[in-house]
Short mmCIF file of C-alpha atoms in Angstrom, two decimals:
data_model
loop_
_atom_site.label_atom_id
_atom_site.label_comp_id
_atom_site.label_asym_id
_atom_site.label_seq_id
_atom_site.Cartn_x
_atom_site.Cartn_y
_atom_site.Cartn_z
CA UNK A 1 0.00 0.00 0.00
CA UNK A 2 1.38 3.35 -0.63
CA UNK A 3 2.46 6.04 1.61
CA UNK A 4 -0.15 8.89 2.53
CA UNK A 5 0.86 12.42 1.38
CA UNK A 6 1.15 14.99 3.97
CA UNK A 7 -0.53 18.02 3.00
CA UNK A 8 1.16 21.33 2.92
CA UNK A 9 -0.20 24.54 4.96
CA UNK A 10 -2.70 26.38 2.75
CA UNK A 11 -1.30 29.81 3.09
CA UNK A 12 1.31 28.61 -0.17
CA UNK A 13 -2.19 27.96 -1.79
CA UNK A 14 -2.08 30.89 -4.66
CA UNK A 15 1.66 31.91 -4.26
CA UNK A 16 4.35 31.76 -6.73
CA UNK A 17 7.88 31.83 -7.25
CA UNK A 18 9.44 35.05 -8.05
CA UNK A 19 9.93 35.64 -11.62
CA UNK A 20 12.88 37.43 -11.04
CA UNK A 21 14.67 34.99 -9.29
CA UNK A 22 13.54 32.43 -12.01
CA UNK A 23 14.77 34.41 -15.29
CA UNK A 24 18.33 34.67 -13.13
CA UNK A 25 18.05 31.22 -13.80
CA UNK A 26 18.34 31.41 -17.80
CA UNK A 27 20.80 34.86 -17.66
CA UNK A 28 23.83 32.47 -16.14
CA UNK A 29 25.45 32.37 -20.18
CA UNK A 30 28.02 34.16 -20.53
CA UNK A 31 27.07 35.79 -23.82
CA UNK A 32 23.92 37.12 -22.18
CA UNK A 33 24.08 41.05 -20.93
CA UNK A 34 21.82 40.82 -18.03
CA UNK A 35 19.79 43.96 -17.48
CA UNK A 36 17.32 41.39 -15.17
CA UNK A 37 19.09 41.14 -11.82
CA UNK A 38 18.72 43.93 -9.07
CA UNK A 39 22.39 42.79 -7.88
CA UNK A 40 24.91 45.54 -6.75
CA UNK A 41 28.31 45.02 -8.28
CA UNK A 42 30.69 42.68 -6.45
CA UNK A 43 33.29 44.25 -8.03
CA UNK A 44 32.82 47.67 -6.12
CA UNK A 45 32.39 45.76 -3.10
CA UNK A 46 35.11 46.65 -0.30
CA UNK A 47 36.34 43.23 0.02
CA UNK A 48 39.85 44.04 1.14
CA UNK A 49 38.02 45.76 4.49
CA UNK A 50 35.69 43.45 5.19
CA UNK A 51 38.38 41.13 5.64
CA UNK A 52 40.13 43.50 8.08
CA UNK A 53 37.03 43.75 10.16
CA UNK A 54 36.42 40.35 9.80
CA UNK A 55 40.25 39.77 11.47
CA UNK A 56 39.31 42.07 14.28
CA UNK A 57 35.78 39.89 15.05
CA UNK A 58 38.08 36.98 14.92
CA UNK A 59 40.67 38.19 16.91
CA UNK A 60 38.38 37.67 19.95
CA UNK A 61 36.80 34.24 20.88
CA UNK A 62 33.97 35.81 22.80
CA UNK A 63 32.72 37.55 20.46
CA UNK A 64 31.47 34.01 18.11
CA UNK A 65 28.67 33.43 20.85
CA UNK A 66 25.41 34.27 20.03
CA UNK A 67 24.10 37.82 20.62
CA UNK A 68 21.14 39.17 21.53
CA UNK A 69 18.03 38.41 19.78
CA UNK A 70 17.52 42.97 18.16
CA UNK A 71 21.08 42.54 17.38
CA UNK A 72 24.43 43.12 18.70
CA UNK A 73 24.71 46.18 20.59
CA UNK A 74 27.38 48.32 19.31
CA UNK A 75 26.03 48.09 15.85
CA UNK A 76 22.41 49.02 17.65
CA UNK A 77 24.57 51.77 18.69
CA UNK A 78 26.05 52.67 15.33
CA UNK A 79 22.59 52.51 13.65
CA UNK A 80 21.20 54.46 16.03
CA UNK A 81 23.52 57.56 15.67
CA UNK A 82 22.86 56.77 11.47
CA UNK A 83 19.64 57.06 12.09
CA UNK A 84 19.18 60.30 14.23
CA UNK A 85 21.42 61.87 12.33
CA UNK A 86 19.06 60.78 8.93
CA UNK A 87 15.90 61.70 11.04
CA UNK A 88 17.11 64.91 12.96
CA UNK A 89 16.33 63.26 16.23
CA UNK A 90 17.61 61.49 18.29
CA UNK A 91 16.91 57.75 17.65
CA UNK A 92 17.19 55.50 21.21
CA UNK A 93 19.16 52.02 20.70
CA UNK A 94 15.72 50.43 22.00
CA UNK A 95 14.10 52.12 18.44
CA UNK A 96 16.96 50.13 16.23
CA UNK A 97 16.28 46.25 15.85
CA UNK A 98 18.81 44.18 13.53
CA UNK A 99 17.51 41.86 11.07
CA UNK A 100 18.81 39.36 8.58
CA UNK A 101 18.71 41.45 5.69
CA UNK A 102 16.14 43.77 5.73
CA UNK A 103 13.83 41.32 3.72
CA UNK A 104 13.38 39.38 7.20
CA UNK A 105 12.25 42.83 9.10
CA UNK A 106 9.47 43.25 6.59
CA UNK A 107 8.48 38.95 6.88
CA UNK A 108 8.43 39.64 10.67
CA UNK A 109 6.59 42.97 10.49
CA UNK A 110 3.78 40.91 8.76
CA UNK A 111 3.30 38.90 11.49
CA UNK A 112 3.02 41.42 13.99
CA UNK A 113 0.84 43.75 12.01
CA UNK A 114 -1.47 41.84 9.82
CA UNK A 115 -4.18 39.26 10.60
CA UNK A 116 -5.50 37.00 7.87
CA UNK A 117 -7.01 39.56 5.20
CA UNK A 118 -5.91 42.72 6.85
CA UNK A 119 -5.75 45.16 4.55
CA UNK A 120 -2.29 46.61 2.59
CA UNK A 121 -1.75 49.02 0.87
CA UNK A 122 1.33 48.69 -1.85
CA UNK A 123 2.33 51.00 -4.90
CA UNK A 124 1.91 49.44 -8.58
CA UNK A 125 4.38 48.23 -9.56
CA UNK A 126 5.90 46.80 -6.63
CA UNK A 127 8.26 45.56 -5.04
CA UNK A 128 8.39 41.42 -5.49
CA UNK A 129 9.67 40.78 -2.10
CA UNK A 130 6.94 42.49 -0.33
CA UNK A 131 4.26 41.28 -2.62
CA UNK A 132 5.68 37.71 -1.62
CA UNK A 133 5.77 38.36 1.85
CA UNK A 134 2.36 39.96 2.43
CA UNK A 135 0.64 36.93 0.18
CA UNK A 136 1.91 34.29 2.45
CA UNK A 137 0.41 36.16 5.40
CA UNK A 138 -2.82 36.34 3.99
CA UNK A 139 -3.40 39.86 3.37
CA UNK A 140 -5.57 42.07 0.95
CA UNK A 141 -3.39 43.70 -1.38
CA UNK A 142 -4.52 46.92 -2.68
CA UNK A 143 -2.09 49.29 -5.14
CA UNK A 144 -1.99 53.02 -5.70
CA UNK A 145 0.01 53.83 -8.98
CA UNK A 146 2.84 56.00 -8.82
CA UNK A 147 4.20 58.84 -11.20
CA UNK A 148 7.23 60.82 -11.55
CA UNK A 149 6.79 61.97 -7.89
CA UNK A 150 6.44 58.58 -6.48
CA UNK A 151 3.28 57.22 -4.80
CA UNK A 152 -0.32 59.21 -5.45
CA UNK A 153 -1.21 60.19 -2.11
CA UNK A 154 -3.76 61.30 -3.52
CA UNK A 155 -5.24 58.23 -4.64
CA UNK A 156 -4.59 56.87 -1.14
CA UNK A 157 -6.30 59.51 0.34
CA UNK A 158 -9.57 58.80 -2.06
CA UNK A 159 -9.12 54.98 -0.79
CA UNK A 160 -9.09 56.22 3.10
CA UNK A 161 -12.67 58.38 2.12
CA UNK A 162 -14.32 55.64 0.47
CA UNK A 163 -13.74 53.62 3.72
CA UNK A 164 -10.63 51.44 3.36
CA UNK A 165 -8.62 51.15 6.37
CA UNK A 166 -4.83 49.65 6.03
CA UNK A 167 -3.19 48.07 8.48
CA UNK A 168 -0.07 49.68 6.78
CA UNK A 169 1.19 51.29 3.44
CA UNK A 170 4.39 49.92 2.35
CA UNK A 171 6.15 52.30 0.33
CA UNK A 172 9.73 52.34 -1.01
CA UNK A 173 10.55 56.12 -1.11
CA UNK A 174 13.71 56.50 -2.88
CA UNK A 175 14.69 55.36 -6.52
CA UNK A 176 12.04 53.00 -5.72
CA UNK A 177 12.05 49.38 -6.67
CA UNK A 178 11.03 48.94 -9.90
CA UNK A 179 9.91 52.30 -10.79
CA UNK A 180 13.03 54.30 -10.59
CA UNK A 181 11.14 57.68 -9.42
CA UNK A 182 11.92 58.93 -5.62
CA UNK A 183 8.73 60.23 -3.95
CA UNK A 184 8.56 64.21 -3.74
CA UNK A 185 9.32 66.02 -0.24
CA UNK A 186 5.01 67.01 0.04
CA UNK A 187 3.81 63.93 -0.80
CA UNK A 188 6.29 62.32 2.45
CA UNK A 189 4.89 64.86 4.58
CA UNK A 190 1.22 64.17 3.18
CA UNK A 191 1.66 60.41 3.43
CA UNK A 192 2.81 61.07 7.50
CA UNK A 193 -0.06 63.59 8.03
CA UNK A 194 -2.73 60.39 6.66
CA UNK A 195 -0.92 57.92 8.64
CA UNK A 196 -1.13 60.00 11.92
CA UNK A 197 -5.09 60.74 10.98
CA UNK A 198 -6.35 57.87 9.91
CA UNK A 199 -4.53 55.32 12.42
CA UNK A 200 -2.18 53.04 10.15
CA UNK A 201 1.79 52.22 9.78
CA UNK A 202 3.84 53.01 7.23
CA UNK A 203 6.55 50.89 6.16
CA UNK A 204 9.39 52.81 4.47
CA UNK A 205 11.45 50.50 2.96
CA UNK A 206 14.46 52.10 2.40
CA UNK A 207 17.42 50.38 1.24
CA UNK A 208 18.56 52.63 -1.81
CA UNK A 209 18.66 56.02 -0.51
CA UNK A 210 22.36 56.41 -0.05
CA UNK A 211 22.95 55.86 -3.44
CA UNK A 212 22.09 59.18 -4.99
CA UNK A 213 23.95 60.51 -7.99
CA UNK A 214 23.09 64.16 -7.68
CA UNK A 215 21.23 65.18 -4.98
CA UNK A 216 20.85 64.09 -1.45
CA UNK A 217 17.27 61.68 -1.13
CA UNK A 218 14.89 63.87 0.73
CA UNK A 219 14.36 63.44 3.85
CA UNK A 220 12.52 59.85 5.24
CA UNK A 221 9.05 59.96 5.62
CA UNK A 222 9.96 59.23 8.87
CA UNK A 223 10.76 62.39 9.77
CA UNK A 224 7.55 63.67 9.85
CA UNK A 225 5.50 60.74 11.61
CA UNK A 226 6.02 58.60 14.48
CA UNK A 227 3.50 55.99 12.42
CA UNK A 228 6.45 55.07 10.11
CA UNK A 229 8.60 52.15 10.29
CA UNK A 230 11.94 52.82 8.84
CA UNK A 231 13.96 49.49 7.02
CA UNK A 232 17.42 49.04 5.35
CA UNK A 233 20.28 47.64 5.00
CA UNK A 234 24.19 47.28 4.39
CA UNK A 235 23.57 45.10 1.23
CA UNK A 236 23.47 48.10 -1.74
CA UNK A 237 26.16 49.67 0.62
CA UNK A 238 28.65 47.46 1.24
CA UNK A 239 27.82 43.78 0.76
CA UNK A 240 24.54 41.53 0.64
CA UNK A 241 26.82 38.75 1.76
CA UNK A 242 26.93 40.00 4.97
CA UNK A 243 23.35 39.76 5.92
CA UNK A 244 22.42 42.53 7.78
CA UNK A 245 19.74 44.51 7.55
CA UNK A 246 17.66 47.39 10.75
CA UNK A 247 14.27 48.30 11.84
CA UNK A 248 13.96 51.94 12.95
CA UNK A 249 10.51 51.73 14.92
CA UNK A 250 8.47 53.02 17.87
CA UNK A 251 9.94 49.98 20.72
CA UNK A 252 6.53 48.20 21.20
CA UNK A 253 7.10 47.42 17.86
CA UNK A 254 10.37 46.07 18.18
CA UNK A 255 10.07 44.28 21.25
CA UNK A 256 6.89 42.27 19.67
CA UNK A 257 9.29 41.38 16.55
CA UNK A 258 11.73 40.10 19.00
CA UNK A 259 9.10 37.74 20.33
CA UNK A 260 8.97 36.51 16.73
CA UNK A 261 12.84 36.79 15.96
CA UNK A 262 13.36 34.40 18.78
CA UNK A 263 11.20 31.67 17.37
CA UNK A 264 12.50 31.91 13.59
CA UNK A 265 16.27 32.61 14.50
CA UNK A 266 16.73 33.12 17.33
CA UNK A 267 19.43 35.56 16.93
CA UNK A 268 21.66 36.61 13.66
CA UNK A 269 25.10 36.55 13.00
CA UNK A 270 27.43 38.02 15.59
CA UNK A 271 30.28 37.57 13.62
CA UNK A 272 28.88 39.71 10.41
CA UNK A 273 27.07 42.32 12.40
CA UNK A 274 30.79 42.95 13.99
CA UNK A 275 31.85 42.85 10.54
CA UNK A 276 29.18 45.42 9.40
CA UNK A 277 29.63 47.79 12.96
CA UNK A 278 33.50 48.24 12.53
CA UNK A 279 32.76 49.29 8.29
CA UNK A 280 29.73 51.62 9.32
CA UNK A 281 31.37 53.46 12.80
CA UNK A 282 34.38 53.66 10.09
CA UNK A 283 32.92 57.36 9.00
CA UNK A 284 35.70 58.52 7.06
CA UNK A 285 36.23 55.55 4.90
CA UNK A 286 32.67 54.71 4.49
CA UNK A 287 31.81 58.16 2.79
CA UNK A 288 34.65 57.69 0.64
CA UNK A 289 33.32 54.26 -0.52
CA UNK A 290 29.93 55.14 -0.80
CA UNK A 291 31.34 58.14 -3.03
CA UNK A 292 33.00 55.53 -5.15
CA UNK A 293 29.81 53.38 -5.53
CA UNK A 294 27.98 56.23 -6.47
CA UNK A 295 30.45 57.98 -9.18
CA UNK A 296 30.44 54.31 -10.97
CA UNK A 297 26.70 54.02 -10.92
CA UNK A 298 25.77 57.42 -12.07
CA UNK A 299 27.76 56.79 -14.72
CA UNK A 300 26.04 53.70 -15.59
CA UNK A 301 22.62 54.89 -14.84
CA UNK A 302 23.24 57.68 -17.51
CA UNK A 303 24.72 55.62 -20.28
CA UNK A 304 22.03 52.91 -19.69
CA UNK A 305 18.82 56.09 -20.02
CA UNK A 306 20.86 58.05 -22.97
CA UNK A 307 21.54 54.90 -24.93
CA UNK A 308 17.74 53.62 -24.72
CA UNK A 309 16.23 57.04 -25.37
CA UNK A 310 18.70 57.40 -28.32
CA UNK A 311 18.16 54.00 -29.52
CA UNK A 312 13.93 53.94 -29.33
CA UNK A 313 13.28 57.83 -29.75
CA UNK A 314 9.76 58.35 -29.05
CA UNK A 315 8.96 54.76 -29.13
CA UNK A 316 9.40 54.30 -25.44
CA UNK A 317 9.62 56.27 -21.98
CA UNK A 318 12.18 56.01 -19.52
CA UNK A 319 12.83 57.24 -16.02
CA UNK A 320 15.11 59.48 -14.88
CA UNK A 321 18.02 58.06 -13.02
CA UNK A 322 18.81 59.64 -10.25
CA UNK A 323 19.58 57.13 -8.20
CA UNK A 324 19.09 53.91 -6.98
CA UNK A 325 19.89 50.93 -9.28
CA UNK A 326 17.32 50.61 -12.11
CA UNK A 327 15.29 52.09 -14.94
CA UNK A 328 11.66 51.72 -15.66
CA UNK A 329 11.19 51.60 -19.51
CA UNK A 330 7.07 52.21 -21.30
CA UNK A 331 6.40 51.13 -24.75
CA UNK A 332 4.65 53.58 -26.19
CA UNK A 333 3.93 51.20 -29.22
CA UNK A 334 2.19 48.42 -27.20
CA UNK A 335 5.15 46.36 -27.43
CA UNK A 336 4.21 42.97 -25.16
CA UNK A 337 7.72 42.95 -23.16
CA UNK A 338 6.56 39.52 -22.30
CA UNK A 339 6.75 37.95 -25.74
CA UNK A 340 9.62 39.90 -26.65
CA UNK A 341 11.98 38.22 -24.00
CA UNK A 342 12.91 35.17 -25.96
CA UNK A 343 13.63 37.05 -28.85
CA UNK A 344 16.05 39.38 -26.72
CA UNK A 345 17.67 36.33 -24.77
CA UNK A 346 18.54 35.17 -28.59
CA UNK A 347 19.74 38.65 -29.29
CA UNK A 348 21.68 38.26 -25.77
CA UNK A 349 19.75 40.37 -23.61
CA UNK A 350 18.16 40.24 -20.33
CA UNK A 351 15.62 42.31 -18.68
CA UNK A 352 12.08 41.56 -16.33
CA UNK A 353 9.01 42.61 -18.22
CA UNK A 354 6.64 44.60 -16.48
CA UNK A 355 4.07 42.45 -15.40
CA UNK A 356 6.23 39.98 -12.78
CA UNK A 357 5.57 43.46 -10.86
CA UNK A 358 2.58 44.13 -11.43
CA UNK A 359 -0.62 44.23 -9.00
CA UNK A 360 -4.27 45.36 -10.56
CA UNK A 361 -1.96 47.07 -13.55
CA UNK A 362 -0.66 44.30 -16.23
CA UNK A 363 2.54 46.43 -17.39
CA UNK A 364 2.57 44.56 -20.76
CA UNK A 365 4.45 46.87 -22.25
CA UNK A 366 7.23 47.94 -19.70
CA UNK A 367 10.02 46.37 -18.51
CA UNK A 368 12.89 47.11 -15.66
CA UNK A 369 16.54 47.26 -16.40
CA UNK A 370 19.03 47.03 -13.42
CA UNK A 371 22.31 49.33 -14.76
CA UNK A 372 25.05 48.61 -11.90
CA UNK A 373 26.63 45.16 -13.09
CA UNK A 374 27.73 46.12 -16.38
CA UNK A 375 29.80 49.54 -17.49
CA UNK A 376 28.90 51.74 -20.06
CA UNK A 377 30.24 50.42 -23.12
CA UNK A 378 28.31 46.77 -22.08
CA UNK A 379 24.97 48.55 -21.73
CA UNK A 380 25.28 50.52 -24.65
CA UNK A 381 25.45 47.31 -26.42
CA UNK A 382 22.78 45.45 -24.44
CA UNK A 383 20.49 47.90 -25.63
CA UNK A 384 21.85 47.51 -29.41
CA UNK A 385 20.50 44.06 -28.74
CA UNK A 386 17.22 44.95 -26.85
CA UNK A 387 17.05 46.62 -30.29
CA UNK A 388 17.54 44.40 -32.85
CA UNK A 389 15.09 41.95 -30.72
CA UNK A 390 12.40 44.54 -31.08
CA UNK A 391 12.63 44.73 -34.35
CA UNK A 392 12.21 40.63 -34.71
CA UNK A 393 8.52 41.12 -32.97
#
């Protein structure tokens, strides 16, 4: 007689892989110019220091324990002064919770915010990792579109008069995740001024806003509500290797994700949050690395915008790069991104069409391009390819 089948929970009833993660999958070929990935550049990434500060954590046996379960505290510490000085108050250590990447601070947050078929509210597109995470918990997804200014607060504030009421709007603020645009100064202080009325949290997920090209990111939502919950990370920054992502939030919160921590994890790393204290208290060197990063990125970002507007004239529209790590690109002649992927991945070509992003808006004809893994002269030419694809459809 055969076995019986276990069943599987049915909270992975409806959810799917991410299609981002799947197409880096088929971009592994070395002929293929991958505009797909959202990967910073390993080459930029400070490996001689890391190994420094990974001598000094070794250098002391005490220090390969565990930690505590919000993180260890001198990089609470270091966080913490990031943080006030970001916010222009002062942020207490109890405020600052460490997370394993800051993808595990917004899987946690669910938990501790949602019930089955609470109500989010996301921007469209979004980001896949959030979408993923607030699926599996259960929730109702609602989007608000964005434009050049970043999410329509106005649209959320129709949504809040017709009677919805979010448990919390997850917005990624700067150079946002897929869309490219960085939400305006007003529409931050509008967002905190709804938040604080109506009742709900925001979660600012933050983990590009260092990496501006010409102008400092305004300043975090944050700053004008204590309703916010701030995220990020050192992966864009220095290293996703290392793991280590923060929580800036009001301490009930972050003493009911510790509850939560200490079932999934326990703790993190001790050894890589050393690591990532000793490169962040590091001031000096740090700005001079993040400097680097974003000199070779601008330049990029630039090439990567120039070469597709040249290249497609009036046939598409592209975002402004300011910062951040990708372009959003709009067919303006219908083109079905979807169909045309094979036909680029034969050309040699990589990018994620629209719709593995999308929420109540398909996005058949748009499509995100990551610009920091290859230089100029390699995106110039992936775009000659995106090119001579298009003109195969």
């Amino acid at each position: 007689m055969s076995a019986l089948v276990p069943p599987l929970s049915r909270r992975l009833d409806g959810l799917r892989s991410s299609a981002i993660r799947d197409l880096l999958k088929l971009t592994a070929r070395a002929d293929i110019i991958s505009l797909a990935g959202g990967l910073p550049d390993a080459e930029l990434m400070p490996r001689d220091r890391i190994a420094v500060a990974a001598d000094a954590a070794l250098s002391d046996r005490s220090r390969l324990q565990y930690t505590e379960s919000p993180g260890w505290g001198p990089l609470r510490e270091v966080l913490a002064a990031r943080e006030s000085a970001r916010l222009g108050r002062e942020v207490p250590v109890a405020e600052v919770f460490v997370t394993h990447g800051s993808q595990q601070a917004l899987s946690l947050l669910a938990e501790v915010l949602l019930d089955p078929g609470s109500l989010v509210i996301v921007e469209d597109p979004a980001y896949v990792g959030a979408l993923q995470v607030f699926r599996a918990a259960g929730a109702r997804i609602v989007a608000v579109p964005l434009d050049s200014e970043g999410m329509r607060v106005d649209v959320l504030r129709e949504l809040l008069a017709g009677g919805e009421r979010p448990a919390f709007v997850h917005t990624v603020s700067n150079f946002h995740n897929p869309g490219g645009v960085t939400m305006s100064p007003n529409r931050r202080r509008e967002l905190a001024e709804l938040a604080d009325a109506h009742g709900f949290w925001v979660i600012e997920d933050d983990p590009y806003g260092e990496l501006w090209f010409d102008r400092p990111s305004p300043a975090p939502v944050a700053t004008y509500s204590p309703n916010v919950i701030r995220l990020s990370s050192v992966s864009k920054i220095l290293a996703p290797t290392l793991r280590v992502g923060w929580m800036t939030a009001p301490e009930r919160v972050c003493r009911a994700v510790e509850l939560l921590k200490q079932g999934a994890d326990l703790c993190g790393s001790a050894l890589t949050q050393q690591i990532a204290a000793d490169l962040l208290a590091d001031t000096d060197w740090l700005t001079g690395h993040i400097d680097s990063v974003r000199a070779a990125y601008g330049q990029r970002a630039h090439a990567l915008v120039d070469a597709v507007r040249t290249r497609f004239g009036d046939r598409v529209t592209a975002t402004n790069a300011a910062g951040g790590m990708f372009v959003w690109v709009d067919f303006t002649d219908g083109t079905d991104t979807q169909a045309l992927l094979p036909q680029a991945l034969d050309a040699g070509v990589a990018y994620v069409p629209g719709n593995a992003f999308a929420v109540s808006t398909d996005y058949t004809a748009s499509m995100r391009l990551c610009f920091t893994t290859s230089d100029a002269n390699a995106l110039r030419e992936a775009v000659d390819r995106l090119a001579k694809a298009h003109g195969h459809v």
